Coordinates of C-alpha atoms in Angstrom, one line a residue:
Chain A
M967 CA -15.7 -101.8 -133.8
N968 CA -16.0 -105.3 -132.4
S969 CA -13.8 -107.2 -135.1
L970 CA -11.3 -104.4 -134.6
L971 CA -11.1 -105.0 -130.5
G972 CA -10.9 -108.7 -131.6
A973 CA -7.8 -108.1 -133.3
L974 CA -6.4 -105.8 -130.7
A975 CA -7.4 -108.2 -128.1
W976 CA -5.0 -110.8 -129.9
L977 CA -2.5 -107.9 -129.8
G978 CA -2.7 -107.6 -126.0
D979 CA -0.6 -110.6 -125.6
P980 CA 1.8 -110.4 -122.6
V981 CA 4.6 -111.7 -125.2
N982 CA 4.4 -108.2 -126.9
W983 CA 5.0 -106.5 -123.6
T984 CA 8.5 -107.6 -122.9
G985 CA 11.6 -105.6 -123.0
E986 CA 12.5 -106.3 -126.6
R987 CA 9.4 -104.7 -127.9
G988 CA 11.1 -101.6 -126.4
I989 CA 11.1 -98.4 -128.7
P990 CA 14.3 -98.9 -130.2
V991 CA 13.2 -102.4 -131.5
R992 CA 9.9 -100.9 -132.7
L993 CA 11.8 -98.0 -134.3
L994 CA 14.1 -100.3 -136.3
E995 CA 11.3 -102.3 -137.3
H996 CA 9.1 -99.0 -138.4
L997 CA 12.5 -97.9 -140.4
G998 CA 13.0 -101.6 -141.9
I999 CA 9.3 -101.6 -143.0
T1000 CA 9.7 -98.2 -144.6
S1001 CA 13.0 -98.8 -146.2
A1002 CA 11.7 -102.1 -147.9
A1003 CA 8.6 -100.9 -149.0
V1004 CA 10.6 -97.7 -150.5
L1005 CA 13.2 -99.8 -151.9
V1006 CA 10.7 -102.1 -153.5
A1007 CA 8.7 -99.0 -155.0
A1008 CA 11.7 -97.1 -156.0
V1009 CA 13.2 -100.1 -158.1
I1010 CA 9.8 -100.3 -160.0
A1011 CA 8.7 -96.7 -160.2
V1012 CA 12.2 -95.1 -160.5
S1013 CA 13.4 -97.4 -163.6
L1014 CA 9.7 -96.9 -165.1
G1015 CA 9.9 -93.2 -164.8
L1016 CA 13.4 -92.9 -165.8
Y1017 CA 12.3 -95.0 -169.2
I1018 CA 9.5 -92.7 -169.7
G1019 CA 11.3 -89.6 -169.1
H1020 CA 14.1 -90.5 -171.4
T1021 CA 11.8 -91.9 -174.3
G1022 CA 8.9 -90.0 -173.7
R1023 CA 7.1 -93.2 -174.4
L1024 CA 4.0 -94.3 -171.9
S1025 CA 3.8 -90.8 -170.3
F1026 CA 0.2 -91.3 -169.9
L1027 CA 0.9 -94.1 -167.2
V1028 CA 2.1 -91.2 -165.2
V1029 CA -0.8 -89.1 -165.2
S1030 CA -3.3 -92.3 -164.7
T1031 CA -1.0 -94.1 -162.0
T1032 CA -0.3 -91.3 -159.8
G1033 CA -3.9 -90.3 -160.0
A1034 CA -5.5 -93.5 -159.5
L1035 CA -3.0 -95.1 -157.0
R1036 CA -3.2 -92.2 -154.9
A1037 CA -7.1 -92.5 -154.6
L1038 CA -6.7 -95.9 -153.1
P1039 CA -7.7 -96.3 -149.3
T1040 CA -4.7 -97.7 -147.7
L1041 CA -6.3 -99.4 -144.8
G1042 CA -9.0 -100.9 -146.8
L1043 CA -6.4 -102.1 -149.2
L1044 CA -4.6 -103.6 -146.6
V1045 CA -7.3 -105.7 -145.2
L1046 CA -7.9 -106.7 -149.0
F1047 CA -4.5 -107.9 -149.1
A1048 CA -4.4 -109.7 -145.9
L1049 CA -7.6 -111.6 -146.7
W1050 CA -6.0 -112.5 -149.9
L1051 CA -2.4 -113.2 -148.9
G1052 CA -2.9 -114.0 -145.5
V1053 CA -1.6 -112.0 -142.3
G1054 CA 1.9 -111.1 -142.6
I1055 CA 4.3 -108.5 -143.8
G1056 CA 3.6 -109.2 -147.4
P1057 CA 0.2 -107.6 -147.6
V1058 CA 2.0 -104.5 -145.3
I1059 CA 4.9 -103.9 -148.0
L1060 CA 2.3 -104.2 -150.6
V1061 CA 0.2 -101.6 -149.7
L1062 CA 3.1 -99.3 -149.0
V1063 CA 4.8 -100.1 -152.0
I1064 CA 1.6 -98.7 -153.8
L1065 CA 1.4 -95.7 -151.8
A1066 CA 5.1 -95.2 -152.8
I1067 CA 4.8 -95.5 -156.2
P1068 CA 2.8 -92.4 -157.6
P1069 CA 5.6 -90.2 -156.0
L1070 CA 8.8 -91.7 -157.0
L1071 CA 7.4 -92.6 -160.6
A1072 CA 6.3 -88.7 -160.9
G1073 CA 9.5 -87.3 -159.6
A1074 CA 11.8 -89.8 -161.7
Y1075 CA 9.6 -88.8 -164.8
A1076 CA 9.7 -85.2 -163.9
G1077 CA 13.3 -85.2 -163.0
V1078 CA 14.4 -86.4 -166.6
E1079 CA 11.8 -84.3 -168.1
S1080 CA 13.0 -81.1 -166.4
V1081 CA 16.4 -81.4 -168.3
D1082 CA 16.9 -78.8 -171.2
R1083 CA 16.5 -80.7 -174.5
G1084 CA 19.1 -78.7 -176.0
T1085 CA 21.8 -80.2 -173.5
I1086 CA 20.4 -83.8 -174.3
D1087 CA 20.9 -83.2 -177.8
A1088 CA 24.1 -81.7 -177.4
A1089 CA 25.0 -85.1 -175.7
R1090 CA 23.7 -87.1 -178.6
A1091 CA 25.3 -85.2 -181.3
M1092 CA 28.9 -85.8 -179.6
G1093 CA 28.3 -89.6 -179.6
M1094 CA 27.0 -90.6 -176.4
T1095 CA 25.0 -93.6 -176.1
E1096 CA 21.4 -93.4 -174.8
W1097 CA 22.4 -95.2 -171.6
Q1098 CA 25.3 -92.6 -171.3
I1099 CA 22.6 -89.8 -171.7
L1100 CA 20.5 -91.1 -168.9
T1101 CA 23.2 -92.0 -166.6
R1102 CA 25.9 -88.7 -167.3
V1103 CA 23.4 -86.2 -168.1
E1104 CA 19.6 -86.9 -167.3
I1105 CA 20.0 -88.5 -164.0
P1106 CA 23.1 -85.8 -162.5
L1107 CA 20.8 -82.9 -164.0
G1108 CA 17.2 -84.4 -162.7
L1109 CA 18.2 -85.6 -159.3
P1110 CA 17.0 -82.8 -157.1
I1111 CA 13.6 -83.6 -158.4
I1112 CA 14.1 -87.4 -158.2
V1113 CA 15.3 -87.1 -154.8
G1114 CA 12.2 -84.8 -154.1
G1115 CA 10.0 -87.7 -155.4
L1116 CA 11.8 -90.1 -152.8
R1117 CA 11.3 -87.2 -150.0
S1118 CA 8.1 -87.4 -150.7
A1119 CA 7.4 -91.2 -150.6
V1120 CA 9.4 -91.6 -147.5
L1121 CA 7.4 -89.2 -145.8
Q1122 CA 4.1 -90.6 -146.7
V1123 CA 5.4 -94.4 -146.2
V1124 CA 6.7 -93.6 -142.7
A1125 CA 3.6 -92.1 -141.3
T1126 CA 1.7 -94.8 -143.0
A1127 CA 3.7 -97.4 -141.8
T1128 CA 2.0 -97.2 -138.5
I1129 CA -0.7 -99.5 -139.8
A1130 CA 1.8 -102.4 -140.0
A1131 CA 0.5 -102.6 -136.6
Y1132 CA -2.8 -103.1 -137.5
L1133 CA -2.0 -107.0 -138.8
P1134 CA 0.0 -107.4 -136.6
I1135 CA 3.6 -106.4 -137.6
G1136 CA 5.8 -104.7 -135.8
G1137 CA 6.9 -101.0 -135.9
L1138 CA 6.1 -97.8 -133.8
G1139 CA 2.0 -98.4 -134.7
R1140 CA 2.1 -101.1 -132.0
Y1141 CA 2.1 -98.6 -129.4
I1142 CA -1.1 -97.2 -131.0
F1143 CA -2.8 -99.9 -131.7
D1144 CA -1.7 -102.1 -128.8
Y1145 CA -2.8 -99.5 -125.9
L1146 CA -5.7 -98.0 -127.5
P1147 CA -8.2 -100.6 -126.7
L1148 CA -6.7 -100.9 -123.2
R1149 CA -7.7 -97.0 -122.8
R1150 CA -4.1 -96.5 -121.9
F1151 CA -3.7 -93.5 -123.7
E1152 CA -0.2 -92.5 -122.4
P1153 CA 1.6 -95.4 -124.7
V1154 CA -0.9 -94.1 -127.5
F1155 CA 0.3 -90.7 -127.6
A1156 CA 4.0 -91.9 -127.0
G1157 CA 3.8 -94.0 -130.3
A1158 CA 1.8 -91.1 -132.2
I1159 CA 4.6 -88.4 -131.0
L1160 CA 7.2 -91.0 -132.0
V1161 CA 6.1 -91.4 -135.4
T1162 CA 5.7 -87.7 -136.1
L1163 CA 9.0 -87.0 -135.0
L1164 CA 10.6 -89.7 -137.1
A1165 CA 8.9 -88.2 -140.0
L1166 CA 10.1 -85.0 -139.5
V1167 CA 13.8 -86.0 -138.9
L1168 CA 13.3 -88.1 -142.2
E1169 CA 11.9 -85.1 -143.7
G1170 CA 15.0 -82.9 -142.5
V1171 CA 17.4 -85.5 -143.8
F1172 CA 15.9 -85.8 -147.4
A1173 CA 15.6 -82.0 -147.7
A1174 CA 19.2 -81.8 -146.9
L1175 CA 19.7 -84.5 -149.3
Q1176 CA 17.8 -83.0 -152.1
R1177 CA 19.9 -79.8 -151.8
L1178 CA 23.1 -81.3 -151.9
T1179 CA 22.2 -83.1 -155.3
V1180 CA 22.1 -80.2 -157.4
P1181 CA 25.2 -80.1 -159.4
K1182 CA 27.3 -77.2 -158.6
G1183 CA 27.3 -75.9 -162.1
V1184 CA 23.5 -75.6 -161.8
R1185 CA 23.4 -74.1 -158.4
I1186 CA 25.8 -71.3 -159.9
L1187 CA 23.3 -70.9 -162.8
Q1188 CA 20.4 -70.7 -160.4
G1189 CA 22.0 -69.0 -157.7
S1190 CA 23.4 -66.0 -159.6
P1191 CA 21.7 -65.1 -163.1
A1192 CA 24.6 -62.6 -163.5
A1193 CA 27.1 -65.3 -163.9
R1194 CA 25.6 -66.4 -167.2
G1195 CA 27.1 -63.0 -168.5
G1196 CA 30.4 -63.5 -166.8
S1197 CA 30.2 -60.6 -164.8
G1198 CA 32.6 -60.0 -162.0
R1199 CA 30.0 -59.9 -159.3
A1200 CA 29.1 -63.9 -159.7
R1201 CA 32.8 -64.6 -159.1
V1202 CA 33.0 -62.7 -156.3
E1203 CA 29.8 -64.5 -154.9
L1204 CA 31.6 -67.6 -155.5
A1205 CA 34.8 -66.7 -154.0
S1206 CA 33.3 -65.2 -151.0
G1207 CA 32.8 -68.6 -149.7
S1208 CA 29.2 -69.3 -150.7
P1209 CA 27.9 -72.7 -149.4
A1210 CA 28.2 -73.7 -153.0
A1211 CA 31.9 -73.0 -153.1
T1212 CA 32.4 -74.4 -149.8
A1213 CA 30.5 -77.5 -150.3
H1214 CA 32.6 -78.6 -153.3
A1215 CA 35.9 -77.9 -152.3
Q1216 CA 37.6 -79.6 -155.0
G1217 CA 35.8 -77.8 -157.8
A1218 CA 35.9 -74.8 -156.3
S1219 CA 38.4 -72.1 -157.8
G1220 CA 41.6 -71.5 -156.4
P1221 CA 42.9 -67.9 -155.9
P1222 CA 44.8 -67.8 -159.5
Q1223 CA 41.8 -68.4 -161.1
R1224 CA 39.7 -66.1 -158.8
R1225 CA 41.9 -63.0 -160.2
S1226 CA 41.4 -63.8 -163.8
D1227 CA 38.0 -62.3 -164.6
S1228 CA 36.0 -63.0 -167.8
V1229 CA 37.0 -59.8 -169.9
S1230 CA 40.7 -60.3 -169.6
A1231 CA 39.9 -64.0 -170.6
E1232 CA 37.8 -63.2 -173.3
N1233 CA 41.0 -61.4 -175.0
S1234 CA 43.1 -63.9 -173.9
T1235 CA 43.7 -64.5 -177.6
S1236 CA 46.5 -62.2 -177.8
L1237 CA 48.3 -64.5 -175.0
P1238 CA 51.0 -66.7 -176.5
T1239 CA 49.6 -70.1 -177.0
Q1240 CA 51.8 -73.1 -176.0
Chain B
M934 CA 34.6 -85.4 -199.1
I935 CA 31.1 -85.3 -198.2
T936 CA 28.3 -86.0 -200.8
F937 CA 24.6 -85.5 -200.5
D938 CA 23.2 -87.9 -203.3
G939 CA 19.6 -87.0 -204.1
V940 CA 18.7 -86.8 -200.1
S941 CA 15.1 -85.8 -199.4
K942 CA 13.7 -85.5 -195.9
R943 CA 10.1 -85.3 -194.8
F944 CA 9.3 -85.1 -191.2
P945 CA 6.5 -87.1 -189.4
D946 CA 4.4 -84.4 -189.4
G947 CA 4.2 -84.3 -193.4
S948 CA 6.3 -81.2 -193.7
L949 CA 9.2 -81.6 -196.7
A950 CA 12.2 -80.2 -195.3
V951 CA 14.6 -81.2 -197.7
D952 CA 13.4 -82.2 -201.3
D953 CA 16.0 -84.2 -203.7
F954 CA 19.4 -82.1 -202.7
S955 CA 22.6 -83.0 -204.1
L956 CA 25.7 -81.5 -203.1
T957 CA 29.6 -82.4 -202.7
I958 CA 31.5 -80.9 -199.8
P959 CA 35.2 -81.2 -200.9
S960 CA 37.5 -81.9 -198.0
R961 CA 39.4 -79.4 -195.9
T962 CA 38.0 -76.5 -197.1
T963 CA 34.6 -74.6 -195.5
T964 CA 31.4 -74.9 -197.1
V965 CA 28.8 -72.6 -195.5
L966 CA 24.9 -73.5 -195.9
V967 CA 23.2 -70.1 -195.8
G968 CA 19.4 -69.6 -196.0
S969 CA 16.3 -68.3 -193.8
S970 CA 14.5 -70.5 -191.5
G971 CA 12.6 -73.4 -193.3
S972 CA 15.5 -73.6 -195.8
G973 CA 16.3 -76.9 -194.4
K974 CA 20.2 -76.1 -193.6
T975 CA 20.3 -77.6 -190.1
T976 CA 18.5 -80.5 -191.1
L977 CA 21.1 -81.1 -194.1
L978 CA 23.7 -80.6 -191.3
R979 CA 22.4 -83.0 -188.9
M980 CA 21.9 -85.7 -191.6
I981 CA 25.8 -85.9 -192.0
N982 CA 26.2 -87.0 -188.3
R983 CA 22.9 -89.1 -188.5
M984 CA 21.3 -86.8 -186.1
V985 CA 18.6 -86.9 -188.9
D986 CA 18.1 -90.0 -191.2
P987 CA 17.1 -89.0 -194.7
T988 CA 13.7 -90.3 -196.2
S989 CA 15.4 -90.9 -199.4
G990 CA 18.8 -90.5 -201.1
R991 CA 22.3 -91.0 -199.6
I992 CA 25.2 -89.2 -197.6
L993 CA 28.4 -90.6 -198.2
I994 CA 31.6 -89.6 -196.4
D995 CA 34.5 -90.6 -198.4
D996 CA 32.3 -92.4 -200.6
E997 CA 31.2 -94.3 -197.5
D998 CA 27.2 -94.4 -197.0
V999 CA 26.8 -93.3 -193.4
A1000 CA 23.4 -95.0 -193.2
G1001 CA 25.7 -98.1 -192.8
L1002 CA 27.5 -96.8 -189.9
D1003 CA 26.7 -96.7 -186.4
P1004 CA 25.4 -93.5 -185.4
V1005 CA 27.2 -93.4 -182.1
K1006 CA 30.4 -94.2 -183.6
L1007 CA 29.7 -91.9 -186.6
R1008 CA 29.2 -88.8 -183.9
R1009 CA 32.5 -89.7 -182.0
R1010 CA 34.4 -88.7 -185.2
I1011 CA 32.6 -85.7 -186.1
G1012 CA 33.0 -82.6 -184.3
Y1013 CA 29.7 -80.8 -183.6
V1014 CA 29.2 -77.2 -182.5
M1015 CA 25.6 -75.7 -181.6
Q1016 CA 24.5 -72.4 -180.9
N1017 CA 24.0 -72.4 -177.3
S1018 CA 27.1 -74.3 -176.9
G1019 CA 25.2 -77.2 -175.7
L1020 CA 27.7 -77.5 -172.8
L1021 CA 26.7 -79.8 -170.0
P1022 CA 25.9 -77.2 -167.1
H1023 CA 27.1 -79.9 -164.4
R1024 CA 30.6 -80.3 -165.8
T1025 CA 33.6 -78.0 -165.7
V1026 CA 34.8 -76.6 -168.6
I1027 CA 37.9 -79.0 -169.0
D1028 CA 35.6 -82.0 -168.2
N1029 CA 33.1 -80.8 -171.2
V1030 CA 36.0 -80.5 -173.6
A1031 CA 37.4 -84.0 -172.4
T1032 CA 33.7 -85.7 -172.6
V1033 CA 34.2 -87.6 -175.9
P1034 CA 37.9 -89.0 -175.7
I1035 CA 37.1 -90.1 -172.1
L1036 CA 33.8 -91.9 -173.6
E1037 CA 36.4 -93.4 -176.0
G1038 CA 38.6 -94.7 -173.3
V1039 CA 41.3 -92.0 -173.1
K1040 CA 43.0 -92.1 -169.8
K1041 CA 41.6 -89.1 -168.0
S1042 CA 45.1 -87.6 -167.4
E1043 CA 45.6 -87.6 -171.0
A1044 CA 42.4 -86.3 -171.9
H1045 CA 43.0 -83.2 -169.6
A1046 CA 46.2 -82.6 -170.8
R1047 CA 45.0 -82.6 -174.3
A1048 CA 41.7 -80.5 -173.3
L1049 CA 44.0 -77.7 -172.0
E1050 CA 45.9 -77.7 -175.4
L1051 CA 42.7 -77.5 -177.0
L1052 CA 41.7 -74.3 -174.6
D1053 CA 44.9 -72.5 -176.2
T1054 CA 43.7 -73.5 -179.5
V1055 CA 40.7 -71.5 -179.3
G1056 CA 42.1 -68.8 -177.3
L1057 CA 40.9 -69.5 -174.1
D1058 CA 42.9 -68.9 -170.7
R1059 CA 43.7 -72.3 -169.2
G1060 CA 42.6 -70.7 -165.8
L1061 CA 38.7 -71.2 -166.8
A1062 CA 39.5 -75.0 -166.9
K1063 CA 37.9 -75.6 -163.6
R1064 CA 35.0 -73.1 -164.2
Y1065 CA 31.6 -74.2 -165.0
P1066 CA 29.6 -73.0 -167.9
A1067 CA 27.5 -71.0 -166.0
Q1068 CA 30.7 -68.6 -164.9
L1069 CA 31.5 -68.0 -168.7
S1070 CA 30.4 -65.3 -171.0
G1071 CA 28.4 -66.4 -174.1
G1072 CA 31.7 -65.9 -176.1
Q1073 CA 33.5 -68.2 -174.2
Q1074 CA 31.0 -70.9 -173.9
Q1075 CA 31.1 -71.2 -177.9
R1076 CA 34.8 -71.3 -177.8
V1077 CA 34.5 -74.1 -175.2
G1078 CA 32.1 -75.8 -177.6
V1079 CA 34.5 -75.3 -180.6
A1080 CA 36.8 -77.1 -178.2
R1081 CA 34.8 -79.7 -177.6
G1082 CA 34.3 -80.1 -181.0
L1083 CA 38.0 -80.4 -181.8
A1084 CA 38.6 -83.0 -178.9
V1085 CA 38.6 -86.1 -180.8
D1086 CA 40.6 -84.3 -183.7
P1087 CA 37.9 -85.1 -186.2
N1088 CA 38.4 -84.6 -189.7
I1089 CA 34.7 -83.2 -190.1
L1090 CA 33.6 -80.3 -188.0
L1091 CA 29.8 -79.3 -187.9
M1092 CA 28.8 -75.8 -187.1
D1093 CA 25.1 -75.2 -186.8
E1094 CA 24.9 -71.5 -186.2
P1095 CA 27.7 -71.4 -183.6
F1096 CA 27.9 -67.6 -183.4
G1097 CA 24.2 -66.9 -183.8
A1098 CA 23.5 -66.0 -180.3
V1099 CA 26.5 -63.6 -179.3
D1100 CA 26.9 -60.0 -179.7
P1101 CA 28.2 -58.6 -182.9
L1102 CA 31.6 -57.5 -181.3
V1103 CA 32.1 -60.9 -179.9
R1104 CA 30.9 -62.7 -183.3
D1105 CA 33.4 -60.9 -185.1
E1106 CA 36.1 -62.1 -182.8
L1107 CA 35.0 -65.7 -183.0
Q1108 CA 34.6 -65.6 -186.7
Q1109 CA 38.5 -64.5 -186.9
E1110 CA 39.5 -67.1 -184.4
L1111 CA 37.7 -69.8 -186.7
L1112 CA 39.3 -68.6 -189.9
R1113 CA 42.6 -69.0 -187.8
I1114 CA 42.0 -72.4 -186.5
Q1115 CA 40.9 -73.5 -190.0
R1116 CA 44.2 -71.8 -191.5
D1117 CA 45.9 -74.2 -189.1
L1118 CA 43.8 -77.4 -188.6
S1119 CA 42.3 -77.5 -192.3
K1120 CA 39.2 -79.6 -191.1
T1121 CA 36.3 -80.2 -193.4
V1122 CA 33.9 -77.9 -192.0
V1123 CA 30.2 -77.5 -192.6
F1124 CA 29.0 -74.3 -191.4
V1125 CA 25.2 -73.2 -191.2
T1126 CA 24.0 -69.9 -191.0
H1127 CA 21.4 -67.2 -191.7
D1128 CA 23.7 -64.4 -191.9
I1129 CA 25.2 -64.0 -195.7
D1130 CA 28.2 -61.8 -194.3
E1131 CA 29.3 -64.6 -192.1
A1132 CA 28.7 -67.0 -195.2
F1133 CA 31.0 -64.8 -197.3
L1134 CA 33.8 -64.4 -194.7
L1135 CA 34.0 -68.1 -193.7
G1136 CA 33.1 -70.2 -196.9
D1137 CA 35.3 -71.3 -199.6
Q1138 CA 32.0 -72.5 -201.0
V1139 CA 28.9 -71.1 -200.1
V1140 CA 25.5 -72.7 -200.8
I1141 CA 22.5 -70.2 -200.8
L1142 CA 19.0 -72.3 -199.9
R1143 CA 15.6 -71.6 -200.8
T1144 CA 12.7 -73.3 -198.9
G1145 CA 12.6 -76.7 -198.8
G1146 CA 16.5 -77.3 -199.1
V1147 CA 17.0 -76.3 -202.8
I1148 CA 20.0 -74.9 -203.8
A1149 CA 19.7 -71.5 -205.3
Q1150 CA 23.1 -70.8 -206.1
A1151 CA 26.7 -72.6 -204.8
G1152 CA 29.9 -71.3 -205.6
T1153 CA 32.6 -69.3 -203.9
P1154 CA 31.8 -65.7 -202.8
A1155 CA 33.3 -64.0 -205.4
E1156 CA 31.1 -65.8 -207.8
I1157 CA 27.9 -65.5 -206.2
L1158 CA 28.7 -61.7 -205.6
A1159 CA 29.7 -61.2 -209.2
N1160 CA 26.9 -63.2 -210.8
P1161 CA 23.8 -63.8 -208.9
I1162 CA 21.9 -66.4 -210.7
D1163 CA 18.4 -65.0 -210.1
E1164 CA 16.4 -62.3 -208.2
F1165 CA 16.2 -64.3 -205.1
V1166 CA 20.0 -64.7 -204.7
A1167 CA 20.5 -60.8 -205.8
S1168 CA 17.9 -60.1 -202.9
F1169 CA 19.7 -62.5 -200.4
V1170 CA 22.9 -61.1 -200.9
G1171 CA 21.5 -57.7 -200.9
A1172 CA 22.7 -56.9 -204.5
D1173 CA 19.1 -55.8 -205.3
R1174 CA 19.6 -52.9 -203.0
G1175 CA 22.8 -51.6 -203.9
K1176 CA 24.4 -53.0 -200.9
R1177 CA 27.1 -54.9 -202.6
S1178 CA 28.0 -52.1 -205.3
L1179 CA 30.2 -49.6 -204.0
H1180 CA 31.7 -46.5 -205.3
V1181 CA 34.1 -43.8 -204.2
D1182 CA 32.0 -40.7 -203.2
P1183 CA 33.7 -37.4 -203.9
A1184 CA 31.5 -35.4 -201.6
H1185 CA 32.7 -37.6 -198.9
T1186 CA 36.6 -37.6 -199.6
S1187 CA 38.0 -35.7 -197.1
G1188 CA 40.5 -35.8 -194.5
E1189 CA 44.5 -34.4 -194.3
R1190 CA 45.3 -37.6 -196.5
G1191 CA 42.5 -37.1 -198.7
E1192 CA 40.9 -40.6 -197.7
R1193 CA 38.7 -41.8 -200.4
V1194 CA 35.1 -42.9 -198.7
L1195 CA 33.4 -45.7 -200.0
V1196 CA 29.7 -45.4 -200.4
D1197 CA 26.9 -48.4 -201.2
G1198 CA 24.2 -47.9 -203.7
G1199 CA 22.1 -47.0 -200.9
G1200 CA 23.9 -44.2 -199.8
R1201 CA 25.5 -45.6 -196.8
A1202 CA 29.4 -44.7 -196.0
V1203 CA 30.6 -48.2 -195.5
G1204 CA 34.6 -48.0 -195.6
I1205 CA 37.7 -46.3 -196.8
L1206 CA 39.4 -47.3 -200.2
R1207 CA 43.0 -48.0 -199.6
D1208 CA 45.6 -48.8 -202.2
E1209 CA 46.9 -51.9 -200.2
A1210 CA 45.2 -54.3 -198.7
P1211 CA 45.3 -54.3 -194.6
A1212 CA 48.0 -56.4 -192.8
P1213 CA 45.9 -59.6 -191.8
R1214 CA 44.5 -59.0 -188.5
S1215 CA 45.9 -61.3 -185.8
P1216 CA 43.4 -62.8 -183.3
G1217 CA 44.9 -60.6 -180.5
A1218 CA 44.6 -57.3 -182.2
V1219 CA 40.8 -57.5 -182.1
A1220 CA 38.7 -55.3 -180.6
P1221 CA 37.4 -56.0 -177.0

C-alpha cells in the first residue's frame, strides 16, 4: 500500500491540478487511449481472425488465445510492462491491446465462420477470387458479429483504460487515482461516474452500429421467415415501412414493385419478353 | 466439347468418389449425369470448372486441359447453377445476376441492362430486380440462379440438381423453361440429377452412374429405355417394375370419345393415348 501511496503522492503534484487537466481534456485522453489500443488490437486480431475464418487454418489459436489472454491480470501486467519498458504510454497501450485482442479475434473469426458454406461455395464456383470472397461475401455477411467483437473490446478497454492513470498517463482514471490518497472522495466518485457513463454511451453507439451492419437482404431473411416462401405477408411488412425498409430507402421497393406479388411473378413466363 | 479422360478422384479421407471415368460431352447439347448419392456425379461436374481437381486423369474443354487453366478465369467463363440457388443474400436480384460481369470489368450500367434482359430470358418479372433473394419463392430463386449462370454468356452451363429443392409443379415449370432456353441458346449443358424422369426429359445424352462414378450406361433416352444394358439400369429406369411398358387397358377405356387409357406394368393409369402428338407446351401455358 505504501508504494502505491508513493506513486500517488507524485501524482498529487499541483501541475496536474490546473485547468487543462479538466474533464474535457481527461475525456479526450481517455478516448484517445481507448481508440489507440483498440485500433492496434484490431489491426492484429481482426486480420488474424479473418484469415483463420476464411482458411480454417490455425483455428486452435482462437480458442487458446481467447482463454489464455483473458486470464491475465491487467494491472499486474501493466506493472510488469512498466518495469520492462519504463513508465509511459507504451505499457498502457500494450496491456489494453492484449485485453482487446480476444474479443476482436473471436468476433472476426466467428463472423466469417457464420457465413453459410453454400453461399461461399457458390461465390467461388462463379469465379470470385479468395480475396473477393472475403471482402464481398464473408465480411459483409459476417459484419454484425465482427462489430459485436469490436463492441465488446471497446467496452472492456474503455473501462480498463482507467488504469492508465496508474502509471501515470492521462484519462478519467486520473480523478480516481489522483484524489483517492487525498481522501477527497468527491473527485474519485466523479471519475468513476464519468467512466461508467462513457462506457454506457459507447455501448449504445456500438449496439446501434451492430444493428446497422446487418445487410438488408439478411434482415428480411431473419425478420420474416415467411418471406422465404414468397408469401404476400412478407411484402406487406416491408412495404408498411418497417425500420429495415426505411433505413435503406435506396434499396426499398417502390410502389410498382409492391404491387407485383410473387404468384403473378412466378407465372410471368407468359408475359411477352423484350 | 468436354472430354473426361481416365479421371479418378480420391478424397483426402481415402474414399474413392470417381474411378477411371471417361466420357465425351458433345457441344451444344444437354448431357445429364444421373445416379443415386455416392455415384460421384456432383464430383464429376465440379471437376469441369476445377472446384474439384482430379487425383489422376485429365479433363479437356475443346482439347485444352483444364489443369493448365487459372481456376478463377475458367470459372468465370462457365455458368454454374446449384441446388439452393447460392444467391448472395445481401445483394439484390439484379446485383446477383450482374456479379460476374462486374468482376470482369463490365460497366455497372451495362451489366444491369444485360441482367434485366436475362430476367426476361428466365421468365422473371423485371419488377423483381430490386428484391432480395429472401423475398423470392424457391422457384424464383432458381430462375435467378439460372440467369446468373448465363450472365457472362458462357458456352458451358453446369447445373447441380438445380430443381431438386422445389415442389413438383414448380420443378415441372422450370424444366420446361430450361428446355425452351436451351432451344434458343444451345449451350453445352451438363446437368446432374438423381431423378431419372428429369434426366430423360432434359437429356440429349443420359449417363447413368453406379457407385464410384462407373458408367452403367450412356446413350439417348430412347436407347436406354429400349435396351437397358443390365439389371441395374433396368431397375434404375423402373423397367423392371413395368413402369416403362405401357398398354391400353380396355377396362379403363371410357368417356364420350372413347379415350384409351394407358396403364403401366404395375397397373397404374398413367395417361391417355392420342393419335397425334400434343402441341408443344408454351411456357406460359404451364399450370400455376
